[in-house]
Each structure stands twice: as C-alpha cells, then as structure tokens.
Amino acid sequence: MLEVTSVSAGYGALTVLRDVSLKVGDGEAVALVGANGAGKTTLVRTVCGLLRARGGRIVKNGTDITATPAHNLAQHGLAVVLENRRLFGELSVRENLILAETVGRKARGADMRFSWDEVTALFPVVKERLASPVELLSGGQQQMVAIARALLLQPDLLIMDEPSTGLAPKVVKDILLVIKALRERGMGLLLIEQNVGIASEITDRAYVMSVGSIVHEIGPGEWQSFLTDERLVKAYLG
Ligand code: ATP
C-alpha cells in the first residue's frame, strides 16, 4: 500500500504540489490524470525521492519513505519508469538489466518476485537485443527495457509516468498487454497518463490533478460515466 498524505513540493520559489493525498492499495491499479503542467510528474519525482517533499508524508507498506532517496526505493518494493526512461545509453541492454537485477537481489534476497527469465520472456524484443547498446534501440524498445529493468528491481508497486507517450500504436498495444499481464500477477500500479482512454483501459479508478491539487476522484466502476460526461472531461482535462 502506498499512502501519500498532504504532500507539497516545488522548485525554488515555485510551489507546484499543494496538499496532495492519494492511495494505491496492494495489487490495485490507479491512474493519475490531468492536463499538461498539472504537476503529475512532480508528484512522481517527489514520491520516488528525486524531489524533496516540503510537507506531508509518503508511506509505503507502513514505512515512512518521505525522505528516502531514489536509490533506496527498491528496498520498499517500489520501482518507477520515468518519462525520460533514464537508461544508461552507452551500456548494453544486458548491462542495464544486470545493474537492476543486482539491486533487486539485494533488496529481496532469495525471495525474488521476477526472475531474469520471466522478465525477458515478457519482452521478446529485449531478449533479442541484449548485446546492443541501449542508445541504438528505438523509443519503443527502450521503453520495454525501462519496464524490464523496473521489474528486476522486484517491486510490488510500479509507478509509470506516461509509458505510451510518443510511441507507435503497435508498441503501445504491446506495452498495454504487458501491463495487463503484470496486473493479473497482482502487481500494484500507479499510472500517470494524459490519455484517459488508455488509463481507463488498465486502471480501476483514478485521481484527477489540476494546478497541483487533486480536484476529482474517479471511483471504481466510474470511468465510463466520467469519460462520457463532456462537461467533466473538459473542466478537468481541458
Ligand atoms: P506533463 O504532462 O507536461 O509532464 P505534468 O502534469 O507532469 O505535465 P509537471 O511536469 O509536474 O506537470 O509540471 C508542473 C509545473 O512545474 C509546471 O508549471 C512546470 O513548468 C513546473 N516544473 C516542472 N519541472 C520543473 C523544474 N525542474 N524547475 C522548475 N519548474 C518546473
């Protein structure tokens, strides 16, 4: 369970997040949607310790991780796929994955949630390109490497920031299939997504963010009524 309570954060004199609270239960898939610049990425960066929270608390499985740096997140079962992927471009796919596997092994010991074979089986393309420097891969292939790497960190909750943005429809479809397979295995998911069609396809419920605050909640079973209410969609997503 991830619990974000009254979190505020920003950059220099700019306050972006104001009093943001949200929860993701064990094995639950929750979306965070909102227009450009709403503060979604800022929330991801704050939760994963890349940006310091100025107030509030972030708790994972009962442990306060508000001040936990990003490199210690795996110990708390949290892995993130950032928008810019943050892979080591000059290293091979295999080297990128081995680094993650090492961290995951340290975090989980013998009790691994995802083995190397399972992860590479989820992404045949990744398996074919293990020897290739990451920078030679297409955007879609790099996204798959980024997800594979996150899984090797052995999370029970995956945070994904716009995993489909800028990718070809075929690749998006492949990635959605993998996310669905992970969900069936009980993986928790916090999906940051501007495309509400995609978000509604793979999550149970959602938070809508606008100008740094949560302004609306889409409850379980409410996606369809939200999406067909033009007034709501326009008001919250522009
Ligand atoms: P997008 O979908 O475009 O990524 P977002 O909802 O993720 O939007 P953020 O990227 O969190 O929004 O940006 C929220 C606000 O914070 C914006 O006004 C943005 O200009 C500002 N901001 C983001 N990163 C920085 C930074 N490194 N320094 C200063 N301001 C920033």
XYZ file of N, CA and C and ligand atoms in Angstrom:
745
model
N 0.840 -1.212 0.000
C 0.000 0.000 0.000
C 0.870 1.255 0.000
N 0.526 2.182 -0.904
C 1.209 3.476 -0.940
C 0.224 4.538 -0.458
N 0.672 5.318 0.520
C -0.185 6.394 1.025
C 0.559 7.719 0.957
N 0.025 8.613 0.142
C 0.585 9.960 0.027
C -0.387 10.876 0.766
N 0.125 11.575 1.779
C -0.777 12.384 2.609
C -0.326 13.842 2.668
N -1.160 14.704 2.165
C -0.954 16.175 2.254
C 0.426 16.617 1.781
N 0.871 16.065 0.664
C 2.227 16.379 0.201
C 2.250 17.697 -0.564
N 3.263 18.496 -0.243
C 3.512 19.687 -1.052
C 4.953 19.624 -1.533
N 5.201 20.202 -2.708
C 6.547 20.191 -3.287
C 6.620 21.241 -4.377
N 7.852 21.595 -4.745
C 8.005 22.585 -5.811
C 9.460 22.745 -6.191
N 9.699 23.765 -6.961
C 11.055 24.046 -7.462
C 11.391 25.494 -7.093
N 12.427 25.714 -6.300
C 12.791 27.079 -5.910
C 11.611 27.787 -5.282
N 11.297 28.973 -5.817
C 10.197 29.753 -5.241
C 8.829 29.240 -5.700
N 8.835 28.313 -6.653
C 7.567 27.830 -7.227
C 7.011 26.639 -6.445
N 5.808 26.806 -5.891
C 5.125 25.664 -5.268
C 4.252 25.016 -6.324
N 4.498 23.721 -6.590
C 3.728 23.027 -7.629
C 2.627 22.183 -6.980
N 3.009 21.323 -6.036
C 2.025 20.439 -5.396
C 1.528 21.071 -4.112
N 0.218 21.067 -3.934
C -0.377 21.609 -2.721
C -1.285 20.565 -2.103
N -0.893 20.061 -0.933
C -1.784 19.223 -0.133
C -2.331 18.027 -0.919
N -1.415 17.311 -1.584
C -1.853 16.179 -2.417
C -1.915 14.897 -1.581
N -3.084 14.236 -1.624
C -3.243 12.956 -0.930
C -3.786 11.926 -1.903
N -3.207 10.750 -1.894
C -3.758 9.640 -2.682
C -3.275 8.318 -2.113
N -3.989 7.257 -2.504
C -3.640 5.923 -2.010
C -3.652 4.934 -3.155
N -2.749 3.961 -3.096
C -2.814 2.819 -4.006
C -2.730 1.571 -3.127
N -3.803 0.792 -3.116
C -3.825 -0.407 -2.288
C -2.980 -1.520 -2.889
N -2.751 -2.575 -2.131
C -1.975 -3.719 -2.614
C -2.631 -4.293 -3.868
N -1.862 -4.434 -4.919
C -2.374 -5.044 -6.144
C -3.401 -4.210 -6.884
N -3.544 -2.956 -6.482
C -4.543 -2.108 -7.127
C -3.906 -1.311 -8.271
N -4.696 -1.007 -9.307
C -4.190 -0.174 -10.408
C -4.946 1.144 -10.405
N -4.211 2.217 -10.191
C -4.808 3.543 -10.042
C -4.133 4.494 -11.018
N -4.932 5.359 -11.638
C -4.353 6.333 -12.568
C -4.314 7.712 -11.932
N -3.343 8.497 -12.379
C -3.302 9.920 -12.042
C -3.359 10.643 -13.380
N -4.465 11.345 -13.622
C -4.623 12.022 -14.896
C -4.703 13.522 -14.653
N -4.574 14.282 -15.731
C -4.614 15.737 -15.600
C -3.938 16.379 -16.788
N -4.276 17.641 -17.029
C -3.749 18.342 -18.200
C -2.230 18.530 -18.079
N -1.624 18.934 -19.168
C -0.212 19.304 -19.204
C 0.120 20.292 -18.103
N 1.196 20.033 -17.385
C 1.633 21.001 -16.391
C 0.857 20.949 -15.086
N -0.018 19.959 -14.937
C -0.833 19.870 -13.720
C 0.012 19.549 -12.496
N 1.162 18.899 -12.722
C 2.030 18.543 -11.594
C 2.199 17.040 -11.417
N 1.754 16.270 -12.385
C 1.804 14.804 -12.268
C 3.238 14.286 -12.144
N 4.101 14.780 -13.041
C 5.498 14.327 -12.994
C 6.173 14.799 -11.702
N 5.800 15.971 -11.256
C 6.362 16.484 -9.994
C 5.973 15.548 -8.846
N 4.752 15.032 -8.882
C 4.340 14.097 -7.825
C 5.170 12.805 -7.909
N 5.358 12.301 -9.120
C 6.165 11.079 -9.275
C 7.560 11.311 -8.722
N 8.149 12.450 -9.092
C 9.520 12.732 -8.651
C 9.578 12.869 -7.128
N 8.531 13.376 -6.532
C 8.513 13.526 -5.072
C 8.357 12.163 -4.400
N 7.438 11.345 -4.929
C 7.223 10.019 -4.323
C 8.491 9.190 -4.416
N 9.211 9.315 -5.540
C 10.371 8.426 -5.675
C 11.671 9.087 -5.224
N 11.570 10.164 -4.494
C 12.753 10.693 -3.804
C 13.709 11.486 -4.685
N 13.253 11.876 -5.873
C 14.108 12.703 -6.731
C 13.903 14.183 -6.421
N 12.798 14.464 -5.745
C 12.492 15.832 -5.347
C 12.031 15.751 -3.898
N 12.514 16.675 -3.072
C 12.185 16.629 -1.648
C 10.764 17.144 -1.397
N 9.994 16.413 -0.616
C 8.663 16.910 -0.228
C 8.866 18.065 0.746
N 8.095 19.119 0.579
C 8.217 20.264 1.502
C 7.253 20.121 2.665
N 6.318 19.204 2.511
C 5.377 18.940 3.602
C 4.648 17.650 3.305
N 4.041 17.078 4.322
C 3.267 15.855 4.131
C 4.103 14.605 4.307
N 3.445 13.460 4.063
C 4.091 12.180 4.333
C 3.844 11.195 3.199
N 4.861 10.370 2.921
C 4.701 9.301 1.940
C 5.047 8.002 2.656
N 4.085 7.090 2.684
C 4.262 5.843 3.434
C 4.057 4.670 2.496
N 4.998 3.727 2.530
C 4.861 2.523 1.706
C 4.874 1.309 2.630
N 3.855 0.475 2.529
C 3.720 -0.718 3.376
C 4.037 -0.412 4.835
N 3.521 0.715 5.303
C 3.677 1.069 6.709
C 4.959 1.791 7.074
N 5.910 1.914 6.126
C 7.170 2.591 6.422
C 7.175 3.991 5.812
N 7.580 4.959 6.610
C 7.662 6.326 6.106
C 8.850 6.444 5.149
N 8.565 6.744 3.883
C 9.653 6.853 2.888
C 9.773 8.292 2.375
N 9.205 9.231 3.113
C 9.191 10.628 2.637
C 10.597 11.121 2.296
N 11.570 10.751 3.095
C 12.921 11.271 2.857
C 13.846 10.199 2.270
N 13.264 9.125 1.750
C 14.098 8.039 1.213
C 14.609 8.407 -0.181
N 15.924 8.356 -0.397
C 16.426 8.691 -1.731
C 16.042 7.623 -2.769
N 15.997 8.053 -4.026
C 15.516 7.184 -5.107
C 16.247 5.834 -5.132
N 17.553 5.835 -4.845
C 18.303 4.587 -4.988
C 17.980 3.568 -3.890
N 17.204 3.983 -2.899
C 16.814 3.010 -1.863
C 15.373 2.518 -1.986
N 14.689 2.950 -3.038
C 13.259 2.625 -3.157
C 12.978 1.145 -3.307
N 13.889 0.428 -3.988
C 13.649 -0.996 -4.245
C 13.463 -1.751 -2.930
N 14.145 -1.301 -1.904
C 14.007 -1.954 -0.589
C 12.581 -1.889 -0.063
N 11.811 -0.934 -0.604
C 10.423 -0.775 -0.154
C 9.430 -1.300 -1.194
N 9.931 -2.062 -2.163
C 9.042 -2.674 -3.156
C 8.496 -1.698 -4.190
N 9.214 -0.583 -4.361
C 8.733 0.444 -5.284
C 9.707 0.583 -6.456
N 9.174 0.579 -7.678
C 10.019 0.858 -8.842
C 9.278 1.831 -9.738
N 10.055 2.670 -10.425
C 9.427 3.714 -11.230
C 9.985 3.677 -12.656
N 9.107 3.874 -13.619
C 9.539 4.047 -15.011
C 9.260 5.510 -15.332
N 10.336 6.289 -15.417
C 10.169 7.726 -15.615
C 9.925 8.046 -17.088
N 9.397 9.231 -17.324
C 9.055 9.660 -18.671
C 10.269 9.623 -19.603
N 11.409 10.065 -19.084
C 12.600 10.082 -19.950
C 13.424 8.795 -19.824
N 12.897 7.827 -19.139
C 13.415 6.450 -19.010
C 14.724 6.312 -18.237
N 15.607 7.278 -18.320
C 16.848 7.242 -17.530
C 17.624 5.936 -17.614
N 17.798 5.441 -18.823
C 18.652 4.256 -19.005
C 20.083 4.718 -19.221
N 21.022 3.782 -19.087
C 22.414 4.107 -19.412
C 22.609 3.785 -20.893
N 22.562 4.821 -21.729
C 22.516 4.641 -23.183
C 23.720 3.938 -23.772
N 24.901 4.189 -23.182
C 26.107 3.594 -23.769
C 26.304 2.153 -23.332
N 25.625 1.766 -22.269
C 25.738 0.371 -21.817
C 24.773 -0.502 -22.613
N 25.089 -1.783 -22.670
C 24.203 -2.697 -23.395
C 22.907 -2.894 -22.613
N 21.915 -3.460 -23.303
C 20.661 -3.804 -22.651
C 20.947 -4.734 -21.476
N 21.810 -5.753 -21.745
C 22.124 -6.718 -20.682
C 22.732 -6.020 -19.473
N 23.666 -5.108 -19.715
C 24.326 -4.418 -18.585
C 23.315 -3.579 -17.784
N 22.423 -2.897 -18.499
C 21.389 -2.122 -17.805
C 20.538 -3.026 -16.925
N 20.197 -4.200 -17.454
C 19.323 -5.112 -16.699
C 20.070 -5.765 -15.535
N 21.353 -6.070 -15.752
C 22.125 -6.710 -14.671
C 22.239 -5.756 -13.473
N 22.435 -4.461 -13.777
C 22.530 -3.487 -12.674
C 21.260 -3.523 -11.836
N 20.110 -3.562 -12.516
C 18.838 -3.593 -11.794
C 18.674 -4.907 -11.047
N 19.056 -5.991 -11.688
C 18.898 -7.298 -11.051
C 19.709 -7.366 -9.753
N 20.890 -6.771 -9.791
C 21.751 -6.766 -8.607
C 21.087 -6.004 -7.462
N 20.518 -4.851 -7.806
C 19.842 -4.046 -6.784
C 18.616 -4.803 -6.258
N 17.861 -5.417 -7.176
C 16.663 -6.166 -6.791
C 16.997 -7.331 -5.885
N 18.104 -8.006 -6.188
C 18.513 -9.167 -5.390
C 18.888 -8.723 -3.972
N 19.559 -7.568 -3.922
C 19.955 -7.042 -2.622
C 18.707 -6.676 -1.798
N 17.707 -6.126 -2.490
C 16.507 -5.683 -1.783
C 15.650 -6.866 -1.305
N 15.593 -7.929 -2.114
C 14.640 -9.004 -1.826
C 15.283 -10.296 -1.353
N 16.595 -10.427 -1.456
C 17.250 -11.681 -1.085
C 16.779 -12.807 -1.984
N 16.522 -13.978 -1.399
C 16.158 -15.142 -2.208
C 14.702 -15.063 -2.689
N 13.942 -14.167 -2.060
C 12.512 -14.122 -2.308
C 12.172 -13.214 -3.501
N 12.708 -13.553 -4.686
C 12.544 -12.697 -5.861
C 11.118 -12.804 -6.415
N 10.558 -11.678 -6.798
C 9.219 -11.693 -7.419
C 9.311 -11.981 -8.913
N 10.374 -11.521 -9.555
C 10.527 -11.701 -11.007
C 11.931 -12.202 -11.323
N 11.996 -13.351 -11.978
C 13.309 -13.853 -12.360
C 13.724 -13.220 -13.694
N 15.010 -13.322 -13.988
C 15.554 -12.818 -15.261
C 14.801 -13.449 -16.429
N 14.582 -14.748 -16.360
C 13.915 -15.455 -17.467
C 12.477 -14.980 -17.652
N 11.787 -14.789 -16.544
C 10.400 -14.311 -16.644
C 10.349 -12.930 -17.296
N 11.248 -12.057 -16.856
C 11.220 -10.681 -17.352
C 11.576 -10.643 -18.835
N 12.603 -11.371 -19.225
C 12.975 -11.328 -20.647
C 11.918 -12.034 -21.507
N 11.198 -12.998 -20.919
C 10.132 -13.663 -21.679
C 8.963 -12.703 -21.950
N 8.779 -11.743 -21.028
C 7.702 -10.768 -21.231
C 7.993 -9.845 -22.413
N 9.287 -9.670 -22.698
C 9.702 -8.743 -23.760
C 10.645 -9.432 -24.735
N 10.104 -10.151 -25.717
C 10.957 -10.858 -26.670
C 11.960 -9.921 -27.356
N 11.530 -8.681 -27.610
C 12.432 -7.734 -28.290
C 13.664 -7.450 -27.424
N 13.417 -7.331 -26.147
C 14.523 -7.048 -25.222
C 15.508 -8.220 -25.242
N 14.959 -9.404 -25.255
C 15.800 -10.609 -25.246
C 16.684 -10.664 -26.500
N 16.100 -10.262 -27.631
C 16.865 -10.285 -28.889
C 17.977 -9.248 -28.906
N 17.796 -8.159 -28.150
C 18.742 -7.037 -28.243
C 19.652 -6.928 -27.021
N 19.826 -8.007 -26.266
C 20.596 -7.931 -25.016
C 22.001 -7.354 -25.181
N 22.642 -7.649 -26.333
C 24.037 -7.225 -26.519
C 24.149 -5.800 -27.065
N 23.048 -5.221 -27.431
C 23.043 -3.913 -28.090
C 23.166 -2.763 -27.097
N 23.937 -1.722 -27.455
C 23.887 -0.531 -26.596
C 22.460 0.024 -26.624
N 21.972 0.440 -25.464
C 20.590 0.909 -25.368
C 20.309 2.057 -26.341
N 21.326 2.925 -26.539
C 21.086 4.112 -27.379
C 20.801 3.763 -28.839
N 21.083 2.525 -29.241
C 20.795 2.132 -30.627
C 19.375 1.585 -30.790
N 18.655 1.442 -29.695
C 17.299 0.900 -29.772
C 16.288 1.997 -30.107
N 15.148 1.595 -30.655
C 14.070 2.556 -30.914
C 13.460 2.993 -29.582
N 12.650 4.055 -29.638
C 11.988 4.552 -28.423
C 11.140 3.473 -27.761
N 10.423 2.728 -28.588
C 9.559 1.674 -28.051
C 10.363 0.580 -27.376
N 11.467 0.193 -28.015
C 12.331 -0.848 -27.428
C 12.939 -0.347 -26.118
N 13.343 0.915 -26.106
C 13.923 1.472 -24.876
C 12.882 1.495 -23.747
N 11.642 1.775 -24.119
C 10.593 1.779 -23.089
C 10.452 0.376 -22.492
N 10.552 -0.638 -23.363
C 10.439 -2.010 -22.861
C 11.622 -2.358 -21.951
N 12.811 -1.892 -22.316
C 13.979 -2.121 -21.455
C 13.751 -1.432 -20.098
N 13.177 -0.223 -20.160
C 12.949 0.521 -18.910
C 11.966 -0.235 -18.007
N 10.940 -0.841 -18.620
C 9.971 -1.591 -17.804
C 10.617 -2.885 -17.282
N 11.370 -3.556 -18.152
C 12.058 -4.787 -17.731
C 12.995 -4.487 -16.560
N 13.720 -3.385 -16.684
C 14.646 -3.006 -15.604
C 13.877 -2.770 -14.304
N 12.753 -2.061 -14.423
C 11.959 -1.785 -13.214
C 11.500 -3.092 -12.566
N 11.112 -4.069 -13.377
C 10.628 -5.343 -12.805
C 11.746 -6.094 -12.091
N 12.951 -5.972 -12.618
C 14.081 -6.669 -11.982
C 14.433 -6.065 -10.625
N 13.907 -4.879 -10.357
C 14.077 -4.289 -9.026
C 13.126 -4.940 -8.024
N 12.273 -5.865 -8.527
C 11.402 -6.700 -7.683
C 10.317 -5.913 -6.944
N 9.639 -4.990 -7.647
C 8.625 -4.196 -6.944
C 7.328 -4.952 -6.714
N 6.538 -4.475 -5.723
C 5.135 -4.888 -5.660
C 4.252 -3.741 -6.136
N 4.881 -2.572 -6.326
C 4.157 -1.428 -6.898
C 5.047 -0.756 -7.952
N 4.469 -0.581 -9.122
C 5.187 0.043 -10.234
C 4.546 1.404 -10.500
N 5.382 2.433 -10.574
C 4.874 3.752 -10.941
C 5.347 4.034 -12.362
N 4.418 4.318 -13.244
C 4.800 4.555 -14.638
C 4.342 5.937 -15.071
N 5.296 6.752 -15.539
C 4.972 8.105 -15.983
C 4.839 8.114 -17.499
N 3.628 8.221 -17.981
C 3.332 8.317 -19.417
C 4.055 7.258 -20.245
N 3.817 5.971 -19.961
C 4.573 4.936 -20.680
C 4.259 4.868 -22.174
N 3.150 5.476 -22.593
C 2.769 5.327 -24.002
C 3.098 6.552 -24.843
N 3.487 7.642 -24.191
C 3.660 8.897 -24.929
C 4.750 8.796 -25.990
N 4.414 9.222 -27.195
C 5.408 9.291 -28.277
C 5.707 7.962 -28.937
N 4.985 6.907 -28.568
C 5.297 5.599 -29.151
C 4.269 5.210 -30.216
N 4.695 4.357 -31.149
C 3.808 3.908 -32.223
C 2.672 3.072 -31.633
N 1.482 3.128 -32.261
C 0.320 2.396 -31.735
C 0.580 0.911 -31.484
N 1.359 0.278 -32.346
C 1.642 -1.160 -32.163
C 2.439 -1.394 -30.868
N 3.404 -0.502 -30.631
C 4.228 -0.618 -29.417
C 3.378 -0.359 -28.174
N 2.511 0.643 -28.279
C 1.626 0.956 -27.149
C 0.790 -0.277 -26.810
N 0.295 -0.942 -27.859
C -0.527 -2.136 -27.643
C 0.284 -3.223 -26.909
N 1.521 -3.432 -27.362
C 2.381 -4.435 -26.709
C 2.607 -4.086 -25.233
N 2.858 -2.806 -24.974
C 3.136 -2.387 -23.599
C 1.889 -2.563 -22.727
N 0.723 -2.248 -23.294
C -0.512 -2.427 -22.524
C -0.748 -3.894 -22.189
N -0.405 -4.767 -23.128
C -0.564 -6.205 -22.860
C 0.323 -6.639 -21.697
N 1.548 -6.132 -21.690
C 2.462 -6.478 -20.593
C 1.918 -5.944 -19.266
N 1.416 -4.709 -19.288
C 0.888 -4.133 -18.043
C -0.292 -4.973 -17.543
N -1.137 -5.409 -18.479
C -2.280 -6.237 -18.072
C -1.803 -7.564 -17.469
N -0.766 -8.150 -18.076
C -0.234 -9.413 -17.541
C 0.322 -9.196 -16.135
N 0.975 -8.064 -15.924
C 1.523 -7.774 -14.590
C 0.402 -7.595 -13.569
N -0.657 -6.954 -14.009
C -1.809 -6.765 -13.123
C -2.372 -8.104 -12.697
N -2.462 -9.017 -13.665
C -3.008 -10.343 -13.329
C -2.138 -11.063 -12.304
N -0.857 -10.700 -12.289
C 0.045 -11.303 -11.291
C -0.014 -10.592 -9.946
N -0.884 -9.577 -9.850
C -1.055 -8.904 -8.562
C -0.180 -7.685 -8.349
N 0.469 -7.214 -9.422
C 1.308 -6.022 -9.289
C 0.443 -4.781 -9.076
N 0.817 -3.953 -8.122
C 0.145 -2.669 -7.948
C 0.672 -1.694 -8.998
N -0.171 -0.754 -9.395
C 0.229 0.169 -10.460
C -0.289 1.569 -10.172
N 0.627 2.538 -10.252
C 0.204 3.942 -10.280
C 0.606 4.459 -11.649
N -0.389 4.693 -12.477
C -0.145 5.054 -13.872
C -0.423 6.538 -14.086
N 0.619 7.261 -14.487
C 0.440 8.678 -14.819
C 0.182 8.728 -16.317
N -0.940 9.291 -16.697
C -1.327 9.155 -18.099
C -2.175 10.335 -18.538
N -1.804 10.935 -19.672
C -2.638 12.014 -20.212
C -3.762 11.451 -21.060
N -3.529 10.261 -21.606
C -4.513 9.622 -22.468
C -5.512 8.856 -21.585
N -6.674 9.467 -21.367
C -7.622 8.860 -20.426
C -8.220 7.563 -20.978
N -8.188 7.415 -22.315
C -8.663 6.160 -22.910
C -7.793 5.011 -22.434
N -6.491 5.212 -22.490
C -5.541 4.190 -22.032
C -5.679 3.984 -20.524
N -5.751 5.092 -19.801
C -5.844 4.985 -18.334
C -7.075 4.166 -17.932
N -8.206 4.412 -18.621
C -9.440 3.716 -18.241
C -9.371 2.240 -18.600
N -8.537 1.917 -19.588
C -8.434 0.523 -20.014
C -7.686 -0.329 -18.989
N -6.727 0.263 -18.284
C -5.904 -0.587 -17.415
C -5.959 -0.245 -15.931
N -6.781 0.730 -15.552
C -6.856 1.016 -14.105
C -8.300 0.896 -13.604
N -8.440 0.715 -12.283
C -9.754 0.549 -11.669
C -10.379 1.896 -11.334
N -9.511 2.845 -10.977
C -10.031 4.140 -10.545
C -8.925 5.174 -10.762
N -9.236 6.446 -10.523
C -8.245 7.485 -10.845
C -8.400 8.725 -9.973
N -7.299 9.458 -9.922
C -7.305 10.798 -9.341
C -7.078 11.784 -10.482
N -7.799 12.907 -10.431
C -7.601 13.947 -11.440
C -6.865 15.103 -10.776
N -5.741 15.497 -11.385
C -4.955 16.586 -10.821
C -5.077 17.822 -11.698
N -5.194 18.958 -11.051
C -5.227 20.223 -11.779
C -4.501 21.264 -10.943
N -3.596 22.004 -11.579
C -2.811 23.039 -10.903
C -2.305 22.566 -9.527
N -1.713 21.363 -9.524
C -1.026 20.890 -8.333
C -1.890 20.327 -7.223
N -3.192 20.199 -7.459
C -4.051 19.600 -6.434
C -4.915 18.499 -7.038
N -5.341 17.565 -6.188
C -6.304 16.559 -6.633
C -7.684 17.228 -6.584
N -8.327 17.321 -7.748
C -9.595 18.061 -7.806
C -10.796 17.151 -8.005
N -10.535 15.874 -8.301
C -11.659 14.972 -8.561
C -11.167 13.538 -8.424
N -12.073 12.646 -8.002
C -11.728 11.217 -7.964
C -12.708 10.444 -8.825
N -12.161 9.536 -9.617
C -12.997 8.650 -10.423
C -12.963 7.308 -9.711
N -14.081 6.928 -9.131
C -14.126 5.732 -8.289
C -14.201 4.456 -9.105
N -14.105 3.301 -8.427
C -14.199 2.020 -9.130
C -15.521 1.946 -9.902
N -15.449 1.571 -11.170
C -16.654 1.456 -11.989
C -17.159 2.791 -12.544
N -16.426 3.883 -12.276
C -16.928 5.196 -12.707
C -16.248 5.753 -13.955
N -15.280 4.997 -14.488
C -14.534 5.502 -15.645
C -15.469 5.876 -16.798
N -16.380 4.973 -17.121
C -17.235 5.176 -18.292
C -18.085 6.428 -18.132
N -18.677 6.587 -16.941
C -19.544 7.761 -16.764
C -18.714 9.048 -16.780
N -17.467 8.973 -16.325
C -16.602 10.167 -16.395
C -16.304 10.508 -17.853
N -15.897 9.492 -18.605
C -15.459 9.740 -19.985
C -16.602 10.230 -20.880
N -17.820 9.849 -20.544
C -18.936 10.270 -21.397
C -19.548 11.595 -20.920
N -19.028 12.129 -19.823
C -19.520 13.418 -19.335
C -18.598 14.530 -19.852
N -18.981 15.081 -21.009
C -18.126 16.070 -21.678
C -17.770 17.247 -20.768
N -18.735 17.606 -19.933
C -18.526 18.761 -19.063
C -17.372 18.495 -18.088
N -17.401 17.287 -17.498
C -16.336 16.917 -16.552
C -14.984 16.822 -17.255
N -14.981 16.132 -18.393
C -13.717 15.929 -19.109
C -13.115 17.279 -19.471
N -13.973 18.174 -19.990
C -13.491 19.487 -20.405
C -12.988 20.282 -19.200
N -13.743 20.229 -18.103
C -13.377 21.009 -16.925
C -12.036 20.563 -16.355
N -11.804 19.244 -16.329
C -10.609 18.751 -15.637
C -9.423 18.481 -16.550
N -9.707 18.137 -17.793
C -8.591 17.742 -18.657
C -8.358 18.715 -19.809
N -9.227 19.705 -19.953
C -9.062 20.743 -20.970
C -9.349 20.268 -22.382
P 3.335 16.976 -18.289
O 2.215 16.072 -18.602
O 3.537 18.065 -19.295
O 4.596 16.272 -17.889
P 2.769 17.365 -15.524
O 1.361 17.315 -15.061
O 3.597 16.163 -15.314
O 2.817 17.797 -17.025
P 4.873 18.763 -14.203
O 5.887 18.342 -15.196
O 4.888 18.163 -12.863
O 3.416 18.602 -14.805
O 4.988 20.349 -14.071
C 4.223 21.103 -13.126
C 4.755 22.524 -13.060
O 6.079 22.512 -12.542
C 4.823 23.232 -14.401
O 4.422 24.554 -14.207
C 6.287 23.181 -14.753
O 6.649 24.282 -15.528
C 6.960 23.215 -13.406
N 8.247 22.496 -13.413
C 8.431 21.199 -13.738
N 9.739 20.841 -13.607
C 10.385 21.950 -13.195
C 11.747 22.253 -12.866
N 12.715 21.316 -12.927
N 12.040 23.512 -12.474
C 11.066 24.449 -12.389
N 9.772 24.248 -12.672
C 9.428 23.019 -13.066
